[in-house]
Amino acid sequence: MTERTEPVDMDALLARILTEPTRAARLLTETAARLEADHPFLVLPRVELNRIARDVARDVLAGLPPVVVDEANQRARAVCPQLRDHEGETKGEYALRLRDAARGL
């Protein structure tokens, strides 16, 4: 017995590819959302940023093959803005810059 499959709707697939954010962009926007959700007016310590970024990567990339995880992390890091911790950058300010960086992905 042969298995029948439905033909792939290429238009729908292409539309999804073009409209859905990349995994790297999702890493940045989810990190921004978490920063904004927890006292966005407070100064963002680097250690807290690192913890949140690790948690987001674990949640967003869960179950994906290591090569996909590595590629998403590398692309996100490549456009991730430097934290202006010497200027006392707040969580909300950094979240805005993360969202702006995500648009380029």
Rosetta silent file (secondary structure, phi, psi, omega in degrees, C-alpha in Angstrom):
SEQUENCE: MTERTEPVDMDALLARILTEPTRAARLLTETAARLEADHPFLVLPRVELNRIARDVARDVLAGLPPVVVDEANQRARAVCPQLRDHEGETKGEYALRLRDAARGL
SCORE:     score description
SCORE:     0.000 S_00000001
   1 L     0.000  131.654  179.344    0.000    0.000    0.000 S_00000001
   2 L   -97.053  145.691 -179.493    1.416    3.402   -0.934 S_00000001
   3 L   -88.384  134.611  178.225    1.015    6.423    1.259 S_00000001
   4 L   -99.340  138.227  176.647   -0.636    9.468   -0.253 S_00000001
   5 L  -123.650  152.187  177.454    0.472   12.898    0.767 S_00000001
   6 L   -77.018  142.237  177.016   -1.091   16.242    0.140 S_00000001
   7 L   -65.718  146.761  179.845    0.846   18.513   -2.202 S_00000001
   8 L   -75.272  130.704  176.080    2.708   21.316   -0.485 S_00000001
   9 L   -81.098   96.605 -174.726    1.099   24.709   -0.900 S_00000001
  10 H   -64.065  -34.284  178.408    4.219   26.580   -2.005 S_00000001
  11 H   -64.150  -43.717  179.640    2.546   29.990   -1.819 S_00000001
  12 H   -67.035  -39.954  178.560    1.556   29.439    1.809 S_00000001
  13 H   -63.595  -45.317  179.158    5.004   28.080    2.646 S_00000001
  14 H   -64.362  -41.091  178.504    6.738   31.048    1.030 S_00000001
  15 H   -61.873  -40.796  178.482    4.412   33.503    2.779 S_00000001
  16 H   -64.561  -43.938 -179.698    5.207   31.870    6.119 S_00000001
  17 H   -61.901  -39.889 -176.537    8.946   32.002    5.470 S_00000001
  18 H   -78.304  -21.884 -176.247    8.778   35.667    4.516 S_00000001
  19 H  -103.713  -26.842 -179.680    6.587   36.791    7.414 S_00000001
  20 L   -77.878  139.477  177.073    7.787   34.747   10.378 S_00000001
  21 L   -68.162  151.763  176.853   10.764   36.132   12.272 S_00000001
  22 L   -68.055  164.378  176.899   13.972   34.133   12.173 S_00000001
  23 H   -61.657  -38.413  178.121   15.000   32.180   15.232 S_00000001
  24 H   -62.590  -42.977  177.912   17.770   34.725   15.831 S_00000001
  25 H   -64.540  -37.756  177.949   15.239   37.568   15.707 S_00000001
  26 H   -64.710  -35.261  176.004   13.001   35.663   18.099 S_00000001
  27 H   -60.430  -44.910 -178.051   15.894   35.375   20.548 S_00000001
  28 H   -70.244  -43.575 -177.815   16.320   39.143   20.552 S_00000001
  29 H   -70.179  -34.634  177.501   12.627   40.042   20.707 S_00000001
  30 H   -70.315  -38.005  175.520   11.895   37.545   23.477 S_00000001
  31 H   -61.613  -44.160  178.404   14.858   38.850   25.475 S_00000001
  32 H   -59.990  -43.693 -179.418   13.491   42.382   24.981 S_00000001
  33 H   -61.533  -41.773  179.884   10.034   41.290   26.140 S_00000001
  34 H   -68.664  -35.579  177.138   11.419   39.757   29.318 S_00000001
  35 H   -65.715  -41.290 -178.957   13.476   42.866   30.062 S_00000001
  36 H   -70.448  -26.323 -176.493   10.410   45.081   29.595 S_00000001
  37 H   -78.538  -17.313 -174.068    8.267   42.841   31.786 S_00000001
  38 L  -124.355   88.012  176.792   10.483   43.161   34.869 S_00000001
  39 L    52.428   67.137 -175.569   11.043   46.761   36.036 S_00000001
  40 L   -64.616  -12.802 -178.671   12.117   48.290   32.705 S_00000001
  41 L   -89.484   -4.888  179.513   13.174   51.523   34.408 S_00000001
  42 L   -87.164  151.797  177.339   15.941   49.851   36.451 S_00000001
  43 E   -63.588  140.443 -177.858   19.575   49.724   35.352 S_00000001
  44 L   -95.697  108.676  174.980   20.437   46.471   33.576 S_00000001
  45 L   -73.998  144.130 -179.175   23.425   44.657   35.083 S_00000001
  46 H   -57.016  -39.409 -179.096   25.436   42.585   32.589 S_00000001
  47 H   -63.084  -36.541  178.095   25.069   39.448   34.721 S_00000001
  48 H   -70.224  -40.946  176.297   21.271   39.762   34.579 S_00000001
  49 H   -58.670  -45.749  179.624   21.336   40.280   30.811 S_00000001
  50 H   -61.497  -41.392  179.830   23.456   37.141   30.408 S_00000001
  51 H   -64.452  -46.051 -179.251   21.086   35.110   32.604 S_00000001
  52 H   -64.063  -43.159  179.674   17.998   36.272   30.717 S_00000001
  53 H   -61.588  -40.664  177.008   19.633   35.632   27.332 S_00000001
  54 H   -63.195  -44.090  179.975   20.561   32.077   28.410 S_00000001
  55 H   -63.432  -42.043  179.230   17.014   31.415   29.633 S_00000001
  56 H   -64.000  -45.575  179.433   15.502   32.759   26.414 S_00000001
  57 H   -59.413  -42.527  179.090   17.844   30.665   24.248 S_00000001
  58 H   -61.648  -43.031 -176.440   16.930   27.564   26.238 S_00000001
  59 H   -74.528  -46.121 -175.101   13.193   28.254   25.859 S_00000001
  60 H   -72.545  -35.106 -173.446   13.078   29.457   22.233 S_00000001
  61 L  -102.414    9.706 -178.365   15.492   26.894   20.808 S_00000001
  62 L   -56.643  133.472  174.771   14.392   23.871   22.849 S_00000001
  63 L    83.047   -2.545  179.647   14.324   20.627   20.886 S_00000001
  64 L   -87.221  154.564  178.301   16.168   21.944   17.834 S_00000001
  65 L   -62.493  148.483 -178.454   19.292   20.266   16.465 S_00000001
  66 H   -53.038  -36.967 -179.458   22.595   21.676   17.807 S_00000001
  67 H   -64.904  -35.865  178.131   23.569   23.072   14.405 S_00000001
  68 H   -70.741  -42.671  177.677   20.354   25.119   14.265 S_00000001
  69 H   -59.673  -48.272 -179.694   20.825   26.325   17.848 S_00000001
  70 H   -60.669  -43.990 -178.600   24.415   27.377   17.127 S_00000001
  71 H   -64.272  -43.313  179.308   23.460   29.221   13.944 S_00000001
  72 H   -63.906  -43.566  178.681   20.625   31.130   15.649 S_00000001
  73 H   -63.462  -42.701  179.978   22.854   32.081   18.575 S_00000001
  74 H   -64.240  -43.589 -179.901   25.663   33.232   16.272 S_00000001
  75 H   -66.421  -39.150  178.793   23.352   35.358   14.143 S_00000001
  76 H   -66.545  -44.862  179.815   21.741   36.943   17.201 S_00000001
  77 H   -62.977  -33.423 -177.384   25.117   37.688   18.816 S_00000001
  78 H   -63.730  -29.624 -178.427   26.402   39.242   15.581 S_00000001
  79 H  -110.543   -2.162 -177.383   23.789   42.020   15.710 S_00000001
  80 L   -66.763  125.075 -179.375   23.270   42.232   19.466 S_00000001
  81 L   -69.303  150.611  175.937   24.085   45.756   20.672 S_00000001
  82 L   -69.727  137.517  176.550   26.709   46.278   23.345 S_00000001
  83 L   -69.953  130.578  178.624   25.250   46.988   26.760 S_00000001
  84 L   -90.794   59.344 -175.797   25.967   50.573   27.798 S_00000001
  85 H   -67.782  -26.081  177.457   26.489   49.585   31.412 S_00000001
  86 H   -71.147  -16.778  178.082   28.961   52.418   32.007 S_00000001
  87 H  -100.877   -0.229 -179.290   26.120   54.834   31.182 S_00000001
  88 L    72.147   40.545 -179.488   23.581   53.088   33.411 S_00000001
  89 L   -61.049  134.575 -179.614   21.409   51.797   30.564 S_00000001
  90 E   -85.878  166.614  177.122   18.017   50.621   31.784 S_00000001
  91 H   -59.435  -42.542 -179.387   16.285   47.378   30.875 S_00000001
  92 H   -65.527  -40.250  178.337   13.719   49.277   28.832 S_00000001
  93 H   -64.208  -44.151 -179.512   16.352   51.225   26.897 S_00000001
  94 H   -67.819  -36.291  177.985   18.280   48.085   26.056 S_00000001
  95 H   -59.788  -40.548  177.527   15.063   46.289   25.077 S_00000001
  96 H   -61.406  -42.722 -179.997   14.374   49.011   22.493 S_00000001
  97 H   -68.801  -33.868  175.907   17.829   48.560   20.994 S_00000001
  98 H   -64.478  -44.034  179.271   17.370   44.763   20.918 S_00000001
  99 H   -62.449  -39.306  178.514   14.083   45.113   19.019 S_00000001
 100 H   -63.614  -42.871  178.592   15.746   47.474   16.558 S_00000001
 101 H   -63.957  -37.166 -178.804   18.570   44.954   15.995 S_00000001
 102 H   -64.697  -28.796  179.793   16.050   42.142   15.484 S_00000001
 103 H   -61.700  -28.727 -179.326   14.460   44.026   12.574 S_00000001
 104 L   -77.760   -7.635  179.749   17.652   43.506   10.586 S_00000001
 105 L   -95.134    0.000    0.000   17.364   39.756   10.836 S_00000001
